[in-house]
XYZ file of C-alpha atoms in Angstrom:
763
model
C 0.000 0.000 0.000
C 1.385 3.417 -1.003
C 2.037 5.940 1.741
C 2.797 9.613 1.379
C 4.363 12.127 3.716
C 2.503 15.264 4.774
C 4.517 17.350 2.300
C 3.749 14.923 -0.528
C 0.056 15.020 0.308
C 0.272 18.781 0.233
C 1.969 18.546 -3.196
C -0.790 16.252 -4.470
C -3.425 18.738 -3.356
C -1.484 21.409 -5.185
C -1.314 19.173 -8.273
C -5.096 18.790 -8.281
C -5.473 22.553 -8.181
C -2.843 22.939 -10.895
C -4.685 20.405 -13.090
C -7.889 22.339 -12.649
C -6.094 25.554 -13.571
C -4.679 23.920 -16.722
C -8.086 22.620 -17.803
C -9.710 26.023 -17.204
C -7.607 27.667 -19.913
C -9.238 27.268 -23.349
C -7.715 30.239 -25.154
C -5.142 28.779 -27.556
C -3.073 32.001 -27.509
C -2.840 32.259 -23.713
C -2.544 28.524 -23.065
C 1.223 27.932 -23.777
C 2.539 30.431 -21.188
C -0.223 29.667 -18.710
C 0.282 25.897 -18.561
C 4.062 26.233 -18.699
C 4.077 28.563 -15.669
C 1.937 26.087 -13.743
C 4.218 23.126 -14.559
C 7.453 25.035 -13.825
C 6.040 26.162 -10.482
C 4.869 22.678 -9.440
C 7.899 20.771 -10.776
C 10.558 22.800 -8.971
C 12.109 23.757 -12.321
C 13.959 26.981 -13.045
C 13.116 26.973 -16.733
C 10.539 25.355 -18.973
C 9.738 25.171 -22.664
C 6.524 24.099 -24.442
C 6.930 22.660 -27.946
C 3.882 21.781 -30.061
C 3.525 19.858 -33.317
C 1.771 21.841 -36.058
C 1.500 20.922 -39.734
C 3.930 17.979 -39.349
C 6.633 20.221 -37.797
C 7.514 21.154 -34.209
C 7.472 24.772 -32.994
C 8.574 26.405 -29.731
C 5.399 28.069 -28.433
C 6.558 29.354 -25.042
C 9.635 29.580 -22.795
C 9.330 30.422 -19.089
C 12.325 31.124 -16.824
C 12.137 31.989 -13.129
C 14.008 35.116 -12.029
C 15.671 35.045 -8.637
C 14.399 37.490 -6.031
C 11.412 38.316 -8.225
C 7.787 37.260 -8.021
C 7.419 37.326 -11.818
C 8.787 34.921 -14.400
C 10.518 35.879 -17.629
C 8.298 34.383 -20.370
C 8.464 34.304 -24.145
C 5.432 33.432 -26.270
C 6.533 33.088 -29.870
C 5.932 30.318 -32.386
C 9.283 29.492 -34.003
C 10.639 26.241 -35.496
C 12.620 24.119 -33.037
C 15.703 24.210 -35.273
C 15.738 28.024 -35.119
C 15.519 28.252 -31.322
C 18.950 28.449 -29.625
C 17.576 28.752 -26.078
C 17.058 24.998 -25.651
C 19.336 21.912 -25.904
C 18.747 20.722 -29.470
C 20.148 17.201 -28.932
C 17.823 16.482 -26.000
C 14.780 17.926 -27.750
C 15.450 16.053 -31.021
C 15.880 12.763 -29.144
C 12.404 13.039 -27.602
C 10.861 14.228 -30.895
C 12.356 11.304 -32.801
C 11.828 8.512 -30.243
C 8.684 9.888 -28.517
C 9.892 8.768 -25.082
C 10.656 10.623 -21.853
C 14.229 11.609 -21.033
C 15.439 12.357 -17.466
C 19.024 13.588 -16.946
C 20.202 13.951 -13.303
C 23.296 15.981 -14.265
C 23.520 17.134 -17.901
C 27.116 18.408 -17.767
C 28.276 14.871 -16.870
C 25.947 13.103 -19.347
C 26.266 11.977 -22.970
C 24.663 15.287 -23.945
C 27.438 17.420 -22.418
C 28.634 18.442 -25.908
C 25.327 20.130 -26.718
C 26.075 23.844 -27.292
C 23.277 25.003 -24.967
C 24.245 22.592 -22.161
C 27.946 23.557 -22.388
C 27.110 27.263 -22.391
C 24.610 27.215 -19.495
C 26.187 24.363 -17.495
C 22.827 22.641 -17.100
C 22.310 20.113 -14.358
C 18.876 18.510 -13.917
C 16.827 18.075 -17.109
C 13.571 16.306 -17.855
C 11.897 16.198 -21.292
C 8.501 14.499 -21.661
C 6.373 13.963 -24.824
C 2.786 15.244 -24.725
C 0.283 12.743 -26.064
C -3.453 12.764 -26.553
C -4.960 9.311 -27.020
C -1.590 7.914 -28.208
C -1.190 10.792 -30.679
C 1.996 12.815 -30.267
C 1.228 16.549 -30.047
C 4.280 18.111 -28.385
C 6.969 18.216 -25.667
C 7.419 19.721 -22.190
C 11.077 20.555 -21.430
C 12.153 21.423 -17.844
C 15.559 22.190 -16.356
C 17.218 23.188 -13.087
C 20.664 24.732 -13.458
C 21.328 24.849 -9.734
C 20.709 21.292 -8.517
C 21.457 17.782 -9.659
C 18.698 15.170 -9.289
C 16.250 18.006 -8.815
C 13.449 15.979 -10.372
C 12.818 13.219 -7.849
C 10.627 10.212 -8.731
C 7.749 11.829 -6.858
C 8.267 15.090 -8.761
C 8.389 13.152 -12.026
C 5.039 11.561 -11.233
C 3.603 15.018 -10.600
C 5.086 16.300 -13.859
C 3.638 13.365 -15.831
C 0.186 13.990 -14.349
C 0.345 17.659 -15.287
C 1.703 16.874 -18.777
C -1.230 14.521 -19.412
C -3.553 17.354 -18.401
C -1.696 19.669 -20.770
C -2.387 17.260 -23.651
C -6.111 17.366 -22.911
C -6.054 21.148 -22.487
C -4.258 21.673 -25.805
C -6.734 19.406 -27.601
C -9.681 21.269 -26.053
C -8.189 24.686 -26.780
C -7.564 23.746 -30.406
C -11.122 22.500 -30.808
C -12.409 25.695 -29.209
C -10.194 27.824 -31.468
C -11.358 25.871 -34.511
C -15.009 26.463 -33.622
C -14.298 30.142 -32.951
C -12.581 30.376 -36.332
C -15.563 28.755 -38.058
C -17.965 31.126 -36.302
C -15.835 34.122 -37.265
C -15.618 33.037 -40.890
C -19.377 32.418 -41.070
C -20.065 35.892 -39.670
C -17.536 37.371 -42.098
C -19.145 35.688 -45.085
C -22.591 36.661 -43.857
C -21.601 40.335 -43.743
C -20.036 40.132 -47.210
C -23.159 38.435 -48.603
C -25.391 41.053 -46.967
C -23.300 43.877 -48.420
C -23.335 42.368 -51.909
C -27.085 41.797 -51.763
C -28.142 45.201 -50.425
C -25.753 47.662 -52.086
C -26.921 49.441 -55.213
C -23.787 51.504 -55.846
C -20.776 49.512 -57.098
C -18.072 51.655 -55.472
C -19.863 51.816 -52.118
C -20.380 48.057 -52.207
C -16.697 47.351 -52.865
C -15.545 49.856 -50.224
C -17.685 48.125 -47.619
C -16.274 44.742 -48.707
C -12.654 45.891 -48.237
C -13.498 47.272 -44.791
C -15.060 43.923 -43.794
C -12.008 42.024 -45.134
C -9.607 44.173 -43.079
C -11.781 43.877 -39.961
C -12.365 40.129 -40.006
C -9.165 38.804 -41.573
C -6.906 41.104 -39.499
C -4.843 42.286 -42.463
C -2.942 45.566 -42.897
C -4.992 46.779 -45.841
C -7.142 45.496 -48.686
C -8.037 46.870 -52.113
C -10.340 46.019 -55.016
C -9.843 46.985 -58.649
C -12.362 46.616 -61.490
C -11.344 45.717 -65.033
C -12.041 47.894 -68.073
C -11.528 45.515 -71.026
C -11.642 48.303 -73.620
C -8.783 50.226 -71.975
C -7.087 47.060 -70.644
C -6.778 48.837 -67.305
C -7.599 48.000 -63.680
C -9.313 50.902 -61.854
C -8.951 51.078 -58.056
C -12.464 51.255 -56.596
C -11.911 50.779 -52.859
C -9.198 50.679 -50.202
C -9.390 50.041 -46.447
C -6.945 49.609 -43.558
C -3.620 51.436 -43.567
C -4.521 53.185 -46.820
C -7.962 54.501 -47.697
C -7.212 56.699 -50.708
C -8.014 55.423 -54.197
C -5.941 57.887 -56.204
C -2.233 57.904 -56.896
C 0.050 55.411 -58.651
C -2.114 52.370 -57.905
C -5.394 53.847 -59.122
C -4.881 52.768 -62.753
C -2.848 49.601 -63.389
C -2.312 48.196 -66.909
C -3.205 44.528 -67.300
C 0.056 42.539 -67.312
C 2.019 45.154 -65.330
C 3.084 44.897 -61.681
C 1.797 42.201 -59.347
C -1.874 43.274 -59.647
C -1.823 43.516 -63.456
C -0.123 40.100 -63.702
C -2.856 38.496 -61.583
C -5.479 39.807 -64.019
C -3.478 38.705 -67.061
C -2.620 35.222 -65.752
C -6.096 34.726 -64.240
C -4.394 33.015 -61.298
C -3.999 33.992 -57.614
C -0.636 35.163 -56.292
C -0.019 34.243 -52.652
C 3.126 34.586 -50.553
C 4.185 34.726 -46.916
C 7.568 36.156 -47.912
C 6.622 39.608 -49.164
C 10.008 41.115 -48.353
C 11.761 38.762 -50.773
C 8.970 38.227 -53.306
C 10.130 39.049 -56.836
C 6.755 40.610 -57.732
C 6.924 43.176 -54.905
C 8.694 46.186 -56.402
C 9.086 48.337 -53.279
C 10.765 45.908 -50.906
C 12.081 48.733 -48.704
C 8.495 49.760 -48.002
C 7.605 46.133 -47.177
C 10.517 45.875 -44.734
C 9.773 49.256 -43.171
C 6.094 48.468 -42.648
C 6.778 44.879 -41.537
C 4.697 43.286 -44.297
C 4.836 39.478 -44.370
C 1.862 38.082 -46.278
C 0.196 39.016 -49.563
C -2.754 37.443 -51.348
C -4.257 38.610 -54.621
C -7.109 36.898 -56.497
C -8.517 37.540 -59.967
C -12.233 38.297 -59.879
C -13.698 36.033 -62.555
C -17.390 35.718 -63.389
C -18.693 33.724 -66.354
C -15.066 33.190 -67.490
C -14.544 36.976 -67.656
C -11.992 38.853 -65.516
C -13.965 41.677 -63.884
C -11.312 42.817 -61.402
C -8.726 41.945 -58.748
C -8.933 41.824 -54.937
C -5.688 41.945 -52.936
C -4.490 42.377 -49.355
C -1.244 42.778 -47.396
C -0.732 41.352 -43.903
C 1.841 41.865 -41.170
C 1.526 38.217 -40.214
C 1.516 34.942 -42.091
C -1.689 34.112 -43.937
C -3.031 30.713 -42.905
C -4.906 28.354 -45.171
C -8.299 29.101 -43.606
C -7.876 32.788 -44.406
C -6.851 32.011 -47.988
C -9.752 29.606 -48.489
C -12.187 32.216 -47.206
C -10.747 34.977 -49.368
C -10.867 32.694 -52.410
C -14.565 32.018 -51.811
C -15.315 35.709 -51.187
C -13.459 36.612 -54.395
C -15.893 34.459 -56.358
C -18.891 36.148 -54.728
C -17.492 39.656 -55.273
C -16.796 38.788 -58.922
C -20.403 37.712 -59.424
C -21.621 40.898 -57.703
C -19.394 43.110 -59.894
C -20.618 41.328 -62.991
C -24.157 41.802 -61.736
C -23.610 45.529 -61.278
C -22.006 45.800 -64.717
C -25.025 44.108 -66.248
C -27.357 46.374 -64.268
C -25.542 49.467 -65.476
C -25.623 48.287 -69.072
C -29.314 47.525 -68.797
C -30.007 50.930 -67.320
C -28.251 52.655 -70.232
C -30.187 50.676 -72.800
C -33.588 50.476 -71.175
C -35.169 52.792 -73.721
C -33.608 50.907 -76.590
C -34.897 47.665 -75.122
C -38.404 49.049 -74.868
C -38.528 49.403 -78.654
C -37.164 45.900 -79.124
C -39.555 44.644 -76.444
C -42.565 45.691 -78.459
C -41.399 44.433 -81.879
C -39.335 41.267 -81.265
C -40.721 37.958 -82.569
C -40.033 36.123 -79.276
C -42.312 36.431 -76.278
C -40.936 38.900 -73.712
C -42.124 39.498 -70.166
C -40.841 41.434 -67.146
C -41.441 39.815 -63.755
C -41.404 41.435 -60.327
C -38.935 39.362 -58.285
C -40.819 39.991 -55.048
C -44.377 39.122 -56.124
C -43.522 36.675 -58.910
C -46.081 38.400 -61.158
C -45.559 39.787 -64.619
C -45.736 43.596 -64.879
C -45.310 43.849 -68.640
C -45.610 41.508 -71.649
C -45.092 42.130 -75.352
C -47.619 41.328 -78.111
C -45.870 38.066 -79.045
C -46.166 36.850 -75.451
C -49.891 37.644 -75.420
C -50.396 35.794 -78.698
C -48.467 32.784 -77.377
C -50.568 32.426 -74.222
C -53.877 33.757 -75.638
C -54.338 36.498 -73.012
C -54.396 40.289 -73.341
C -51.713 42.339 -71.568
C -54.151 43.283 -68.784
C -55.370 39.695 -68.339
C -51.890 38.178 -68.122
C -50.658 40.707 -65.549
C -53.399 39.565 -63.161
C -52.526 35.844 -63.474
C -50.610 33.665 -61.043
C -47.854 31.344 -62.334
C -50.075 28.315 -61.684
C -52.652 29.699 -64.166
C -50.399 29.294 -67.213
C -47.624 26.811 -66.193
C -48.283 23.058 -66.156
C -48.190 21.677 -62.570
C -45.287 19.317 -63.405
C -43.090 22.319 -64.222
C -44.373 24.837 -61.682
C -41.388 24.251 -59.362
C -39.081 25.635 -62.063
C -40.734 29.037 -61.689
C -39.461 29.277 -58.096
C -35.988 28.220 -59.278
C -36.184 30.908 -61.974
C -37.016 33.662 -59.463
C -34.274 32.508 -57.056
C -31.595 32.313 -59.760
C -32.326 35.770 -61.160
C -32.299 37.230 -57.637
C -28.794 35.759 -57.234
C -27.686 37.512 -60.424
C -27.601 34.341 -62.501
C -29.150 33.581 -65.851
C -31.826 30.884 -65.899
C -32.815 28.547 -68.730
C -35.344 25.742 -68.944
C -37.781 23.950 -71.231
C -41.255 23.160 -69.979
C -44.960 22.911 -70.748
C -47.383 25.846 -70.464
C -51.156 26.192 -70.712
C -52.915 28.343 -73.339
C -56.030 30.292 -72.371
C -58.097 27.744 -74.289
C -56.580 24.907 -72.214
C -54.252 23.596 -74.912
C -50.777 22.559 -73.776
C -47.697 23.757 -75.645
C -43.921 23.439 -75.199
C -41.870 26.526 -74.395
C -38.215 27.410 -74.158
C -37.582 30.098 -71.527
C -34.513 32.168 -70.678
C -34.476 34.620 -67.775
C -31.965 37.236 -66.661
C -31.761 40.186 -64.315
C -33.094 43.477 -65.664
C -33.224 46.948 -64.135
C -36.702 48.339 -64.631
C -37.753 51.640 -63.093
C -34.575 51.597 -60.996
C -35.357 48.201 -59.474
C -34.088 44.707 -60.243
C -36.586 42.592 -62.179
C -36.459 39.448 -64.312
C -36.510 39.772 -68.078
C -37.896 36.587 -69.618
C -37.653 35.476 -73.234
C -40.032 32.674 -74.242
C -40.428 30.788 -77.492
C -43.089 28.280 -78.541
C -41.142 25.141 -79.485
C -44.079 22.755 -79.906
C -43.369 22.259 -83.597
C -39.684 21.746 -82.909
C -40.463 19.200 -80.181
C -42.738 17.311 -82.556
C -40.021 17.314 -85.215
C -37.451 16.154 -82.666
C -39.800 13.347 -81.598
C -40.205 12.179 -85.195
C -36.447 12.408 -85.763
C -35.764 10.501 -82.549
C -38.160 7.749 -83.582
C -36.579 7.498 -87.017
C -33.123 7.528 -85.485
C -34.089 4.611 -83.234
C -35.461 2.732 -86.228
C -32.234 3.362 -88.144
C -30.157 2.273 -85.150
C -32.147 -0.944 -84.893
C -31.762 -1.520 -88.622
C -28.035 -0.835 -88.331
C -27.659 -3.318 -85.467
C -29.540 -5.944 -87.463
C -27.418 -5.198 -90.527
C -24.210 -5.445 -88.496
C -25.394 -8.716 -86.964
C -26.279 -10.132 -90.405
C -22.965 -8.927 -91.797
C -21.074 -10.533 -88.909
C -22.902 -13.820 -89.471
C -22.028 -13.730 -93.159
C -18.408 -13.050 -92.276
C -18.396 -15.939 -89.794
C -20.045 -18.247 -92.346
C -17.530 -17.210 -94.970
C -14.689 -17.835 -92.517
C -15.989 -21.342 -91.806
C -16.383 -21.954 -95.527
C -12.850 -20.756 -96.255
C -11.566 -22.798 -93.323
C -13.247 -25.880 -94.786
C -11.664 -25.280 -98.166
C -8.279 -24.616 -96.557
C -8.424 -27.719 -94.343
C -9.642 -29.888 -97.248
C -6.749 -28.642 -99.373
C -4.205 -29.129 -96.598
C -5.622 -32.584 -95.800
C -5.325 -33.571 -99.472
C -1.740 -32.309 -99.684
C -0.769 -33.968 -96.399
C -2.524 -37.259 -97.181
C -0.516 -37.789 -100.390
C 2.978 -37.859 -98.797
C 1.562 -39.569 -95.693
C 0.039 -42.265 -97.917
C 3.359 -42.626 -99.746
C 5.229 -42.952 -96.428
C 2.634 -45.353 -95.025
C 2.769 -47.579 -98.112
C 6.577 -47.690 -98.139
C 6.690 -48.424 -94.416
C 4.900 -51.762 -95.051
C 7.574 -52.735 -97.604
C 10.313 -51.438 -95.318
C 8.974 -53.653 -92.520
C 9.140 -56.748 -94.803
C 12.635 -55.805 -96.015
C 13.835 -55.433 -92.435
C 12.462 -58.873 -91.581
C 14.207 -60.403 -94.622
C 17.516 -58.716 -93.843
C 17.274 -59.823 -90.217
C 16.739 -63.427 -91.266
C 19.599 -63.239 -93.719
C 21.884 -61.703 -91.078
C 21.001 -64.441 -88.581
C 21.771 -67.096 -91.204
C 25.192 -65.556 -91.860
C 25.923 -65.531 -88.133
C 24.991 -69.245 -87.853
C 27.094 -70.260 -90.846
C 30.032 -68.024 -89.968
C 30.089 -67.707 -86.178
C 33.670 -66.311 -86.345
C 33.638 -63.722 -89.127
C 36.948 -62.170 -88.114
C 38.178 -59.373 -85.837
C 37.298 -56.498 -88.172
C 33.646 -57.582 -88.517
C 33.392 -58.327 -84.772
C 34.567 -54.794 -83.989
C 32.011 -53.351 -86.390
C 29.190 -55.480 -84.849
C 30.151 -54.175 -81.430
C 30.373 -50.553 -82.673
C 26.828 -50.523 -84.136
C 25.395 -52.537 -81.175
C 23.878 -55.068 -83.573
C 21.732 -56.827 -80.965
C 19.976 -53.566 -79.909
C 19.619 -52.489 -83.569
C 17.900 -55.747 -84.530
C 15.548 -55.427 -81.536
C 14.701 -51.696 -81.925
C 14.368 -51.401 -85.727
C 11.015 -53.280 -85.955
C 9.666 -51.183 -83.081
C 10.708 -48.012 -84.883
C 8.949 -49.112 -88.093
C 5.789 -49.916 -86.076
C 5.886 -46.507 -84.318
C 6.198 -44.732 -87.660
C 3.156 -46.612 -88.967
C 1.147 -45.526 -85.890
C 2.220 -41.910 -86.515
C 1.072 -41.946 -90.130
C -2.267 -43.486 -89.080
C -2.660 -40.711 -86.475
C -2.025 -38.031 -89.102
C -4.650 -39.585 -91.396
C -7.225 -39.599 -88.573
C -6.515 -35.963 -87.649
C -6.832 -34.831 -91.268
C -10.096 -36.726 -91.595
C -11.492 -35.132 -88.397
C -10.508 -31.617 -89.491
C -12.052 -32.109 -92.902
C -15.295 -33.413 -91.391
C -15.346 -30.598 -88.769
C -15.016 -27.800 -91.320
C -17.756 -28.966 -93.711
C -20.229 -26.042 -93.839
C -23.103 -28.003 -95.462
C -24.896 -24.654 -95.729
C -27.275 -25.783 -98.444
C -28.654 -28.885 -96.790
C -28.867 -30.721 -93.508
C -27.164 -34.073 -93.003
C -27.486 -36.752 -90.379
C -24.267 -36.664 -88.332
C -22.788 -37.975 -85.107
C -22.553 -34.934 -82.790
C -19.995 -36.665 -80.575
C -17.508 -36.543 -83.441
C -17.980 -32.755 -83.734
C -17.479 -32.302 -79.983
C -14.363 -34.500 -79.954
C -12.851 -32.692 -82.924
C -13.566 -29.310 -81.277
C -11.748 -30.505 -78.152
C -8.843 -31.659 -80.288
C -8.588 -28.240 -81.955
C -8.714 -26.496 -78.574
C -6.312 -28.959 -76.916
C -3.518 -26.372 -76.847
C -5.699 -24.172 -74.597
C -6.549 -27.057 -72.306
C -2.979 -28.154 -71.608
C -1.197 -27.222 -68.370
C 0.577 -23.881 -68.254
C 3.127 -22.387 -65.823
C 0.363 -20.495 -63.996
C -2.194 -23.317 -63.844
C -2.676 -27.111 -64.221
C -4.472 -28.530 -67.238
C -8.205 -27.943 -67.682
C -9.894 -31.299 -67.193
C -12.543 -32.484 -69.658
C -15.216 -34.776 -68.260
C -17.297 -36.508 -70.950
C -20.666 -37.919 -69.973
C -21.860 -39.080 -73.365
C -25.254 -40.710 -73.638
C -26.788 -42.577 -76.580
C -27.421 -39.964 -79.241
C -29.005 -40.853 -82.569
C -27.708 -39.294 -85.752
C -28.986 -35.706 -85.850
C -30.119 -33.880 -88.980
C -28.273 -30.532 -88.878
C -25.961 -28.101 -90.613
C -22.823 -29.769 -89.342
C -20.402 -26.861 -89.814
C -22.724 -24.433 -88.011
C -23.292 -26.793 -85.074
C -19.523 -27.251 -84.793
C -19.240 -23.448 -84.684
C -21.648 -23.438 -81.701
C -19.533 -26.066 -79.909
C -16.403 -24.028 -80.582
C -17.963 -20.801 -79.201
C -19.350 -22.398 -76.031
C -16.238 -24.413 -75.144
C -13.971 -21.417 -75.874
C -16.135 -19.259 -73.602
C -15.916 -21.899 -70.869
C -12.108 -21.864 -71.129
C -12.149 -18.025 -70.965
C -14.375 -18.126 -67.872
C -12.050 -20.574 -66.108
C -8.950 -18.536 -66.952
C -10.682 -15.426 -65.609
C -11.572 -17.253 -62.367
C -7.884 -18.216 -61.989
C -6.742 -14.596 -61.782
C -4.966 -13.722 -58.518
C -4.744 -17.460 -57.642
C -1.536 -19.432 -57.264
C -0.821 -22.712 -59.091
C -1.416 -24.602 -55.829
C -4.766 -22.915 -55.217
C -6.002 -23.825 -58.705
C -4.684 -27.365 -58.322
C -6.698 -27.840 -55.100
C -9.893 -26.912 -56.909
C -9.088 -27.922 -60.522
C -10.712 -26.364 -63.574
C -13.270 -28.742 -65.078
C -15.415 -28.577 -68.204
C -18.149 -31.198 -68.201
C -19.830 -32.175 -71.479
C -23.040 -34.193 -71.115
C -25.203 -35.570 -73.941
C -28.566 -37.298 -73.825
C -31.658 -37.989 -75.896
C -35.055 -36.901 -74.565
C -38.151 -37.736 -76.604
C -37.534 -35.993 -79.919
C -34.619 -33.885 -78.732
C -30.852 -34.233 -78.657
C -29.518 -32.468 -75.544
C -25.931 -31.244 -75.208
C -24.845 -29.579 -71.929
C -21.508 -27.732 -71.686
C -20.728 -26.695 -68.075
C -17.757 -25.130 -66.284
C -16.959 -24.687 -62.578
C -15.881 -21.051 -62.908
C -17.148 -17.999 -60.998
C -20.565 -17.942 -62.684
C -22.456 -15.124 -64.382
C -24.166 -12.203 -62.539
C -27.917 -11.751 -63.266
C -27.410 -8.346 -64.934
C -24.921 -9.901 -67.382
C -26.899 -13.107 -67.889
C -29.928 -11.147 -69.169
C -27.812 -9.707 -72.025
C -25.722 -12.784 -72.917
C -27.341 -13.444 -76.278
C -27.540 -9.751 -77.336
C -25.454 -8.885 -80.386
C -22.207 -7.019 -79.620
C -22.586 -7.432 -75.845
C -19.346 -8.585 -74.233
C -17.689 -8.394 -70.818
C -14.230 -9.070 -72.239
C -11.599 -6.366 -72.592
C -11.404 -4.468 -75.864
C -9.762 -6.486 -78.612
C -10.477 -9.858 -76.970
C -14.170 -10.287 -77.745
C -16.622 -9.078 -80.390
C -19.831 -9.838 -78.521
C -21.069 -11.975 -81.450
C -20.137 -15.544 -80.453
C -23.139 -16.273 -78.232
C -25.503 -14.168 -80.361
C -24.612 -16.122 -83.505
C -24.722 -19.425 -81.595
C -28.215 -18.564 -80.348
C -29.409 -17.794 -83.885
C -27.863 -21.005 -85.295
C -29.563 -23.189 -82.667
C -32.951 -21.443 -82.544
C -33.501 -20.034 -86.039
C -31.511 -22.466 -88.209
C -32.339 -25.649 -86.303
C -35.574 -24.859 -84.441
C -33.938 -25.705 -81.124
C -33.175 -23.789 -77.928
C -30.052 -22.459 -76.199
C -30.323 -21.691 -72.480
C -27.848 -20.465 -69.874
C -28.165 -21.641 -66.269
C -25.818 -19.808 -63.914
C -25.461 -17.851 -60.699
C -22.438 -16.138 -59.105
C -20.068 -18.670 -57.555
C -21.726 -21.724 -59.151
C -20.217 -21.843 -62.620
C -22.146 -21.654 -65.886
C -24.112 -24.293 -67.794
C -25.234 -23.920 -71.413
C -27.999 -26.311 -72.512
C -28.471 -26.970 -76.264
C -31.630 -28.710 -77.494
C -31.792 -29.778 -81.144
C -34.803 -31.614 -82.587
C -33.997 -35.135 -83.801
């Protein structure tokens, strides 16, 4: 059981109070010095340093050092990289950063770190350096030292320090969350004020001046300015300035596009951002930047509808963080839209009289809508003719009186878009006064009418065009269907021609091969008889002349006469088997490739299947990445079947080839051993059922998903990579079986259970 002295109990009470004090601080700016003072005071340290990890790097956030004979501590609160701080022992700090483990040094000047520049210079004694973690995540370091005493940090003190450091981790996490929420709230309020200014201001210059003032106030920058672009003069005119400078005259009031940092932003249509103003090559007056302490600059082109309408820029005496830049980027887009909106308003104001004349005479229907009430306040004669109402009648109508209910929601979208300064376009259905429905094409945009923003709408009756499009679409579909059918027919003709040519080729090759094979086969029979005669003669010589002499004995031994006499008949027999095999193969190929396109013949389907397997044998053999594909034949008693033999063989070829493809696809990402444990098998089953011959070709691959299975027999549908499949094999096979032979071709499959193709051909 642990026991504590009275002084230790007093220290623990103090630690509890210190922990509470640490947790009470949620201001991220005040927190470093506050918590460091508390830890230094409770740890008996003379100096402390708080290092925090930010953006994957470590920064010194605060240094506190007690001053003798003074009630106050000397404290520094400045965020600088660890490598640039020379008021701490770099070797000790880097060890803890790299290994994320505590380091306690009873006497630094006698330790392995005694060569550290800081330790040598300040003759440090007791040092403790502890990582700060929050839920196993490293967030910083607490460094403490005592230059006066060795072993100043006793085990009990270390326990106190560790408790306080754990509280610091929680406090830092809480303070950062609080700061993040504060930042979000501040940004939301900032954007709200900008949006309110853009929405309510009627005067462009006043609007932009208010925006720059809000930017300076909320983003805490030195000054901000906004220029507008005059494309005719290719100049940027300064419209507003807030912060250190409020004047809009002088050298920066008119900037040519492409000149200086502001003109280059407009020309390049890209932002320019830097936190090194004093060395930035685009800043001409670097002496001014140094004198005024400028650090950050951000300038954004104001682009609306792909048009540069101006530039917004600001200088800061502190580094610009990413949140600030993201916010300014977003605000730049909104200001650009507002400037474009004001430009459009001004142009509309100048041409309102001209538009009135056009309004009355244009062939399209024109109407002006009040954005607040949603009612039309003026329509032209074409509009009245289109809807069948007089000007007075239409003005009194609600949108629901002349817009089809299915499209009524678009009217609200139209009003909202125009209010936001955006153009709006849609096609819908409207209702004539007589109840007839007609198609319209509508475009709406903002329009200044009587000094107030309205919506100018252009409408066109497109009923005739829609009807024409419908007819064209129908004819296009018919042509597409005809094209697909034509392509399918063409592909079948090509396939048929290929089979025909293959038959002719194989027949020719078989004829050419059979001639020399027949010659060899015939001569082998004579050669076999000659060998027998010579063997008998040789044996007779050996009986009559058992001692033929040394020279002949040496020659008999050299040619190994006994083995020669034994092996030569076997060799002749093997050659005869080979020639017979060649004859059988040629016969099978010739039979397989007969197209018989003009008439059906009674054939043995097993022969066609066997020949197909022989042709595909090279694909079935074992390969380095997989064992051989096993063929299981379950042949039943099939009668001779009347069919187009070449076409049926083509079906067998397509289905067995597809089965091989499916198995090879299922082998992907599997090792040789894995495939060998569950071998690839193609099972071919035949049977006769009433008046049908049934052939089933099944594989044990991955199976076919339902969405693919429903399209299997569609022309040009394929799941294979480009260049490996045409999408015609199964389609043509289906047509051969069903249309040419009056049979059926069915696929039975589900994911994980392989695929089974069932062919039924009438007998």
